[in-house]
mmCIF file of C-alpha atoms and ligand atoms in Angstrom:
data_model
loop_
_atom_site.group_PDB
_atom_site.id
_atom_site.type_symbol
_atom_site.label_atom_id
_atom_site.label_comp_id
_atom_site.label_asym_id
_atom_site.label_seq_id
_atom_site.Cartn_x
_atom_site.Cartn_y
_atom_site.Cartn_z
ATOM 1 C CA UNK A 1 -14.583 11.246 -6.360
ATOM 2 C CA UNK A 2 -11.547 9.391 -5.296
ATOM 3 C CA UNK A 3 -11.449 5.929 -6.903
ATOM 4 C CA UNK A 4 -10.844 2.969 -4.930
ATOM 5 C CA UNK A 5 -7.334 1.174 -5.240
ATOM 6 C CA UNK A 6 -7.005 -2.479 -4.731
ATOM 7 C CA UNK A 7 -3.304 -3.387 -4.658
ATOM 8 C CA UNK A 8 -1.293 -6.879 -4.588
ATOM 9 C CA UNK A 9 1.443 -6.908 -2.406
ATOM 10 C CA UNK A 10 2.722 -10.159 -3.873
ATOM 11 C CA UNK A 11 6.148 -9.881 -1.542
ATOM 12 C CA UNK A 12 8.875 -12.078 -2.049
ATOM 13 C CA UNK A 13 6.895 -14.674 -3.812
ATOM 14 C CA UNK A 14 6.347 -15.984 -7.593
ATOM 15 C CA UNK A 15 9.127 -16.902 -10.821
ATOM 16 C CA UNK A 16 9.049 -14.936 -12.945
ATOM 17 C CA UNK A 17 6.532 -17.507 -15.289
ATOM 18 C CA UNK A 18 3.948 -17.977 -12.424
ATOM 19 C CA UNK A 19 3.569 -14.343 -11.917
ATOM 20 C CA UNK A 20 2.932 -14.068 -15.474
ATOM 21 C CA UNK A 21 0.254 -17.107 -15.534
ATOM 22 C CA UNK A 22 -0.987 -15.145 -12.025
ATOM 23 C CA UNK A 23 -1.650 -11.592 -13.813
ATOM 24 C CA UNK A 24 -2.467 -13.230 -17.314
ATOM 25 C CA UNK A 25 -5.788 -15.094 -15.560
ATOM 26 C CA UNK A 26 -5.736 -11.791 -13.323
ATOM 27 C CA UNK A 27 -6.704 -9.726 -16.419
ATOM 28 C CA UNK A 28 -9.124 -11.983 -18.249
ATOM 29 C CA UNK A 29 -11.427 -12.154 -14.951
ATOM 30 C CA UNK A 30 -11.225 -8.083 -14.444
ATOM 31 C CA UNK A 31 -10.989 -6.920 -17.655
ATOM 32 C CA UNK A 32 -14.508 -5.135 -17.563
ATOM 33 C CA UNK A 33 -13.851 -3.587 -13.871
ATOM 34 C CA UNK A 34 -13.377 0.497 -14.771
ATOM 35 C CA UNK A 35 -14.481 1.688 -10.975
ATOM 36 C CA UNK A 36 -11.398 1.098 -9.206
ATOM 37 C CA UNK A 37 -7.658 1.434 -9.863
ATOM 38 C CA UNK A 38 -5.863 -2.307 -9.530
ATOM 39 C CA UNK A 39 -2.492 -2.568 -8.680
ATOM 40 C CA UNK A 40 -0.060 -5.843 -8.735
ATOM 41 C CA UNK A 41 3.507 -5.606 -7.181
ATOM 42 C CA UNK A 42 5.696 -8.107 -7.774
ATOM 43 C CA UNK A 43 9.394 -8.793 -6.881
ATOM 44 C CA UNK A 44 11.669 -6.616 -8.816
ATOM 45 C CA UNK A 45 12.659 -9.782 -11.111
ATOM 46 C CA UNK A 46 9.099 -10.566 -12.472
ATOM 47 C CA UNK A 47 8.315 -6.570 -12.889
ATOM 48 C CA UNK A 48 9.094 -6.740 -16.576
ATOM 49 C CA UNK A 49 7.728 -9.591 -18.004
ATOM 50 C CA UNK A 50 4.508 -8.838 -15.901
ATOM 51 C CA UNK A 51 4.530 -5.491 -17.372
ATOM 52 C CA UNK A 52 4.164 -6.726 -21.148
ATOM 53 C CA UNK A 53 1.757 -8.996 -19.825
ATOM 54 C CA UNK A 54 -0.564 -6.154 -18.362
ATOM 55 C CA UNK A 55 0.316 -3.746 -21.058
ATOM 56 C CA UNK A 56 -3.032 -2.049 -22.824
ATOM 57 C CA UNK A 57 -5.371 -3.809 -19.810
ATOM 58 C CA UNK A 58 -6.862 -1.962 -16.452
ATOM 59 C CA UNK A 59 -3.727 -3.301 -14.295
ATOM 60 C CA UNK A 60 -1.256 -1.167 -12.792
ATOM 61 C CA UNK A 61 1.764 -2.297 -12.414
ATOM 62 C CA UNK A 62 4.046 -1.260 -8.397
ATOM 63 C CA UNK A 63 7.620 -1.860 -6.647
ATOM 64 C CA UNK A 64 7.137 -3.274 -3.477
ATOM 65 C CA UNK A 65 10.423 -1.075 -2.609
ATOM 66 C CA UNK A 66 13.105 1.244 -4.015
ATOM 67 C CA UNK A 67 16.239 3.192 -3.277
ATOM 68 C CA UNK A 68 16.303 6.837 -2.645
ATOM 69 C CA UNK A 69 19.496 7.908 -5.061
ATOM 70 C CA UNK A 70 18.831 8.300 -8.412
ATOM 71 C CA UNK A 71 21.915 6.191 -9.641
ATOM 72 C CA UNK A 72 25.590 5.323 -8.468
ATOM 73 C CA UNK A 73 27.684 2.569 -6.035
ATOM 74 C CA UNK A 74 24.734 1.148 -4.236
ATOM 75 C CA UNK A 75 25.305 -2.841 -4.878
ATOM 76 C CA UNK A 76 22.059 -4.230 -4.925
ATOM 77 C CA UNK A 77 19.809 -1.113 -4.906
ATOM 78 C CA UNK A 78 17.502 -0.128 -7.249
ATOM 79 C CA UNK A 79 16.497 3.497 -8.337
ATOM 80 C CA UNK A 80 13.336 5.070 -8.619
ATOM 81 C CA UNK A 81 13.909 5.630 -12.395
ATOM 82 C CA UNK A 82 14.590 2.112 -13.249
ATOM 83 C CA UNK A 83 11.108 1.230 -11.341
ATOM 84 C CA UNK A 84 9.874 3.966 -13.485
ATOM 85 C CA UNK A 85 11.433 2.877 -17.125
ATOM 86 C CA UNK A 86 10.805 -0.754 -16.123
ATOM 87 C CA UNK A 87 6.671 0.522 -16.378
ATOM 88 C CA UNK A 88 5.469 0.851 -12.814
ATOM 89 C CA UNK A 89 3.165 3.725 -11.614
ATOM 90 C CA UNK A 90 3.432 2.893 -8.069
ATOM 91 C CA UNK A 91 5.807 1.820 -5.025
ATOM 92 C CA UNK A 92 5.364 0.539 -1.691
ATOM 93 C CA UNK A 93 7.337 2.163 1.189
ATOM 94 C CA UNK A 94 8.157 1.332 4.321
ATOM 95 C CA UNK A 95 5.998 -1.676 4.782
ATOM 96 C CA UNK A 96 6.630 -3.149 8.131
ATOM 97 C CA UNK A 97 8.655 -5.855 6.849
ATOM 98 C CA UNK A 98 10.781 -3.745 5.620
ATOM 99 C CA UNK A 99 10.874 -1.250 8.494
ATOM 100 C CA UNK A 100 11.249 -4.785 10.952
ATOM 101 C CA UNK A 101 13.654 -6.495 8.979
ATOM 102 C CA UNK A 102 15.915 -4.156 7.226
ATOM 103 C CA UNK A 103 15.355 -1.456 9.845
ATOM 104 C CA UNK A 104 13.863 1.302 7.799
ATOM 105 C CA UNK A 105 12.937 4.328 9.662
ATOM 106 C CA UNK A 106 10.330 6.681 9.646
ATOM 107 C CA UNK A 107 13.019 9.175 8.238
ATOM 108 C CA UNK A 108 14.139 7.103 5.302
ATOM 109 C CA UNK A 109 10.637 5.746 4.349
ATOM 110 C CA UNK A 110 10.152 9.767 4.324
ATOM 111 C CA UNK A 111 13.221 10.382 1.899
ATOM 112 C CA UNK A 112 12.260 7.153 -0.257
ATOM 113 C CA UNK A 113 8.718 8.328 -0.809
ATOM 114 C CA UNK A 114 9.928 12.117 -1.990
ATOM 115 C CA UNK A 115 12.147 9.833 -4.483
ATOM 116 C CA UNK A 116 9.295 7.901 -5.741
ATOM 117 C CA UNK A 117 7.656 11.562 -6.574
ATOM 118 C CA UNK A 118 10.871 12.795 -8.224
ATOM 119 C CA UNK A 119 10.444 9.592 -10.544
ATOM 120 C CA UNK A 120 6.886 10.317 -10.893
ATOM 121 C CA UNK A 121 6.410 7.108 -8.845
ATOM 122 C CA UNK A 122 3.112 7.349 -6.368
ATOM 123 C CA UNK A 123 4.479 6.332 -3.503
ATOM 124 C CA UNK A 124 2.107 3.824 -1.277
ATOM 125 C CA UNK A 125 3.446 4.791 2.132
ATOM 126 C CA UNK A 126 2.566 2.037 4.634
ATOM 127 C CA UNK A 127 2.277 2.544 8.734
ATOM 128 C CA UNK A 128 1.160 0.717 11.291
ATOM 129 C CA UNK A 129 1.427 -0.375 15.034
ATOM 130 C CA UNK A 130 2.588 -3.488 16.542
ATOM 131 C CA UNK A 131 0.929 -6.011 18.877
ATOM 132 C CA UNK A 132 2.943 -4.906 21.666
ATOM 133 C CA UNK A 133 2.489 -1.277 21.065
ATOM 134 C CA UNK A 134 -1.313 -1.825 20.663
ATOM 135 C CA UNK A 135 -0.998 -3.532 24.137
ATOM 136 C CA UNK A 136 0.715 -0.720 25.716
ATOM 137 C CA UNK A 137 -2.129 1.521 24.685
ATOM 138 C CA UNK A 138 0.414 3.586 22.638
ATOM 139 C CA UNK A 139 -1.183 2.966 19.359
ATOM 140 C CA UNK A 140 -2.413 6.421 18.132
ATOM 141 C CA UNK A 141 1.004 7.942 19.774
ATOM 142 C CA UNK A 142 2.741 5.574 17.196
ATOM 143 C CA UNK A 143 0.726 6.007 14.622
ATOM 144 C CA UNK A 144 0.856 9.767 14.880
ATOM 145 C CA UNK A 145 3.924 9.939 14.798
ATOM 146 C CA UNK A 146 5.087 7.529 11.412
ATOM 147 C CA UNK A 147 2.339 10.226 9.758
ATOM 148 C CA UNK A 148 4.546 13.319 10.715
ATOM 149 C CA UNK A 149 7.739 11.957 10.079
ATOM 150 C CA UNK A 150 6.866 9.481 6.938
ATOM 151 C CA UNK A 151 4.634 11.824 5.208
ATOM 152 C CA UNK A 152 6.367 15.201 5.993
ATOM 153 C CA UNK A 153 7.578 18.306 3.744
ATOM 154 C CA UNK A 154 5.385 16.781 0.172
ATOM 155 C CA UNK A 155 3.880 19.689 -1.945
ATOM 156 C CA UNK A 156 0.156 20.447 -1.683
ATOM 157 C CA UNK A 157 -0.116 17.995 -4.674
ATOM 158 C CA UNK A 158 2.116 15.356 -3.646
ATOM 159 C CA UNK A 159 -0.007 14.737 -0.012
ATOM 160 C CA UNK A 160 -2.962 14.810 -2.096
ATOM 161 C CA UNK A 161 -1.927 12.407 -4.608
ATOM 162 C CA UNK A 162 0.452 9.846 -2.163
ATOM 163 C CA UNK A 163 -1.444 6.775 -0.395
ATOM 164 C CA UNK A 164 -1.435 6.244 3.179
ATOM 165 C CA UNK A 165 -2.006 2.282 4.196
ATOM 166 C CA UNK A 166 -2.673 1.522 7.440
ATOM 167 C CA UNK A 167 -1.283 -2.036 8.088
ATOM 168 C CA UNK A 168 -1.201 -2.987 11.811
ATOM 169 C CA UNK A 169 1.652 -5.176 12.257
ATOM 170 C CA UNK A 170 -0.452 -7.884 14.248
ATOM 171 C CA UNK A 171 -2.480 -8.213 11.220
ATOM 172 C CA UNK A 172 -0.322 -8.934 8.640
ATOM 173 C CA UNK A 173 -0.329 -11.990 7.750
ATOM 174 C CA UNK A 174 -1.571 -13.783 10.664
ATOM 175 C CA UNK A 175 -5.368 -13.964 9.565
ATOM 176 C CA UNK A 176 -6.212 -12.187 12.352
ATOM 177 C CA UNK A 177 -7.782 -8.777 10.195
ATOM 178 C CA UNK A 178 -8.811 -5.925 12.426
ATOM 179 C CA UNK A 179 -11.784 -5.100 13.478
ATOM 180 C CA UNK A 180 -13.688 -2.412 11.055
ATOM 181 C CA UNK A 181 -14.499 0.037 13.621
ATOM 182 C CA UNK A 182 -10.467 -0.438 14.655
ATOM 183 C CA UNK A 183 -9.820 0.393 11.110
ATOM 184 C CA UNK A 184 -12.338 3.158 10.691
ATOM 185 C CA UNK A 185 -11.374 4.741 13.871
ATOM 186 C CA UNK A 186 -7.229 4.472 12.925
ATOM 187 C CA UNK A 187 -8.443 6.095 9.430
ATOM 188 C CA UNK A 188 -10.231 8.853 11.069
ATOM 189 C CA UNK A 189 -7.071 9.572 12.969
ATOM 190 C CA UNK A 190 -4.933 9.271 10.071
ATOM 191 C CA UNK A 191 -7.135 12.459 8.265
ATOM 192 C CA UNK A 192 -7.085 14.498 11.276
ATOM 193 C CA UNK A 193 -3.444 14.096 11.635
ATOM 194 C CA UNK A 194 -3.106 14.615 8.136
ATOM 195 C CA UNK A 195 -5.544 18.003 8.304
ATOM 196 C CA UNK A 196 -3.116 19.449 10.628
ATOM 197 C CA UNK A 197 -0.113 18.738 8.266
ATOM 198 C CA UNK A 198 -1.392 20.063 4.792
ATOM 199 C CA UNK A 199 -5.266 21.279 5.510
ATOM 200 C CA UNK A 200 -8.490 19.573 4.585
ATOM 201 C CA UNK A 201 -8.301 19.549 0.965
ATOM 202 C CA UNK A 202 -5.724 17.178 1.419
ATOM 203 C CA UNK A 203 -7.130 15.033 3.974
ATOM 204 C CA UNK A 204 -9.757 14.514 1.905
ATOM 205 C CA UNK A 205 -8.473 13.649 -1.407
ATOM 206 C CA UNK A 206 -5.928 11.375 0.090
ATOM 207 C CA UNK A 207 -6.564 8.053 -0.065
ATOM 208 C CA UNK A 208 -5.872 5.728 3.004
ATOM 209 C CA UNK A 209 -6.101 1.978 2.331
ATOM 210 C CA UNK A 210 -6.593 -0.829 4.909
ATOM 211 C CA UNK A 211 -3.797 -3.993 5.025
ATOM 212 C CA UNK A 212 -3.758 -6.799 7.594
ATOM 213 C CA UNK A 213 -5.207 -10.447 6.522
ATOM 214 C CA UNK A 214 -7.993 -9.055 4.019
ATOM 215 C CA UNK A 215 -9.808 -12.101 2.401
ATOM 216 C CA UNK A 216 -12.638 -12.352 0.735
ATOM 217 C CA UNK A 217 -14.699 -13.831 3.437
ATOM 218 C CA UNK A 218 -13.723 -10.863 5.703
ATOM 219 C CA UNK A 219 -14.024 -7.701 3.426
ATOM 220 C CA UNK A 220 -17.439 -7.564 3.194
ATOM 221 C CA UNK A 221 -17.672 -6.146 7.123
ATOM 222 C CA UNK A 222 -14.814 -4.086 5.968
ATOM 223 C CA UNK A 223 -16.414 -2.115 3.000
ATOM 224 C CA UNK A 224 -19.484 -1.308 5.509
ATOM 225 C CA UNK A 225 -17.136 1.394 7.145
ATOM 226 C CA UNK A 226 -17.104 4.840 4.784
ATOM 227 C CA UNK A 227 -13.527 6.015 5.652
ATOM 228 C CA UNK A 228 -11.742 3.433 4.075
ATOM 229 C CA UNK A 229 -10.834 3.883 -0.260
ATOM 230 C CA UNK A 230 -8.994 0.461 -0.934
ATOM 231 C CA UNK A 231 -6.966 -2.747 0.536
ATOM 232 C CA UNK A 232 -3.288 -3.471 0.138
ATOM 233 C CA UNK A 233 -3.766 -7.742 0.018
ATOM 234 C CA UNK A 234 -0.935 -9.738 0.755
ATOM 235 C CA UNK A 235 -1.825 -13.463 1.086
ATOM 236 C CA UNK A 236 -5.113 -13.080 -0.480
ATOM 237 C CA UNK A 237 -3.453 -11.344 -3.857
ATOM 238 C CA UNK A 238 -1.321 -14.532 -4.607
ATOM 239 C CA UNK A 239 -4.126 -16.460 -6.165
ATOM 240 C CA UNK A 240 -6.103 -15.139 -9.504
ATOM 241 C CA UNK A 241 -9.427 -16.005 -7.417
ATOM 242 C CA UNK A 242 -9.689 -14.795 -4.433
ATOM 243 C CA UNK A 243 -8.238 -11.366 -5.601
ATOM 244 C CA UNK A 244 -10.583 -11.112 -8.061
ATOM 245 C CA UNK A 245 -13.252 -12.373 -5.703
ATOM 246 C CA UNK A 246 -11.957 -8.538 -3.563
ATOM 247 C CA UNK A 247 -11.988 -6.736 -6.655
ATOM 248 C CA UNK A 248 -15.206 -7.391 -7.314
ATOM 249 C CA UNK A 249 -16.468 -5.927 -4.029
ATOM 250 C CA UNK A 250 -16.190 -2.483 -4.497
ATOM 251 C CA UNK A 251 -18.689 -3.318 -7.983
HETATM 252 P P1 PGA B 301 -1.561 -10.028 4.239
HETATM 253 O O1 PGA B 301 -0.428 -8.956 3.899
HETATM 254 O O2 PGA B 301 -2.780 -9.643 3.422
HETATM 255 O O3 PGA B 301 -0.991 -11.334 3.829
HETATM 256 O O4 PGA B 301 -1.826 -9.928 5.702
HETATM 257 C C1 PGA B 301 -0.739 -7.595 3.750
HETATM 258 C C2 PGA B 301 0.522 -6.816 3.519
HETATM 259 O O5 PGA B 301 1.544 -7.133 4.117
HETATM 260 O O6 PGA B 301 0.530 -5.848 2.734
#
């Protein structure tokens, strides 16, 4: 059984003492959930102090980004290791604010998630059209193709154990959530793609998580659809209550 992961994207957002206060109310109000993995990531400067905050409770703790050397003259990078030794589990790759504003391609979100998995980092490896290319009726053509190029050459156990999230550009952010059968349809595609790159096993056990506006007065329709195992929550993850209020809907 794959269990569900509910991650906080918490982007460039919090001091280091309010994401503290955010994660400390965080854990009191989950602290008996068990069914579902929960992730927070923070900004790079709060990962720490959030860390002994969460330590011994049922939060995980993710990088919203890293860089793919393992150490050296890269001003203002930081490794996969130091994510690792700073007490994450997780990073986010190639989320489309990354891949919009600091032009990351397909081929280095590829190389940055084998670095997470060299780190023993899972990497949470995020695609997704745009409005315009959903327009142009090019969608699954895009989409397609960020899955072969972002999620190519892993080991049998690294495309099992690696998260897909689907995050259509148009979504994020906006409150404008897709539709669920637009989601279960894109997460459909995403395993048959994904079939044809490492076989069914695979497709199965990986898990593919939905990202675009998710609230808690819009999940609901969401969780009716089978095909999707978890939500990567921008806007909705910044407050204590409402992302408790989406943690408590897979109980
Ligand atoms: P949003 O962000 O929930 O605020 O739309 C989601 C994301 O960017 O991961």
């Amino acid at each position: 059984m794959k269990k569900p992961l509910m991650a906080g994207n918490w982007k460039m957002n919090k001091t280091v003492s309010e994401a503290v206060g955010l994660v400390k109310t965080l854990k009191n109000a989950v602290s008996d959930v068990m069914n579902i993995e929960i992730l927070v990531c923070p900004a790079f400067t709060a990962l720490y102090a959030v860390n002994n905050e969460i330590r011994g409770s049922n939060i995980n703790l993710g990088a919203q980004n890293l860089f793919l050397e393992p150490k050296g003259a890269f001003t203002g990078e930081i490794s996969p290791m130091m994510i690792k030794d700073i007490g994450c589990s997780y990073a986010i790759i190639g989320h489309s604010e990354r891949r919009q504003y600091f032009f990351e391609t397909n081929e280095l979100v590829n190389k940055k998630a084998k670095a997470a998995f060299v780190a023993t980092l899972v990497p949470i490896v995020c695609i997704g059209e745009t409005l315009k290319e959903r327009e142009d009726n090019v969608t699954f053509k895009v989409i397609e193709k960020q899955i072969r190029e972002s999620l190519s050459g892993f080991t049998l156990e690294q495309s099992c154990s690696v998260v897909i999230a689907y995050e259509p550009v148009w979504a994020i952010g906006t409150g404008k959530n897709a539709y669920p059968e637009q989601v279960q349809e894109i997460h459909c595609f995403i395993r048959k793609i994904y079939e044809q790159m490492y076989g069914k096993n695979a497709a199965d056990k990986v898990r593919v998580l939905y990202g675009g506006s998710v609230n808690p007065r819009n999940v609901s329709d969401l969780m009716k659809k089978p095909d999707i195992d978890g939500y990567l929550v921008g806007g909705a993850s910044l407050e204590a209550e409402s992302f408790t209020k989406l943690i408590r809907y897979f109980k």
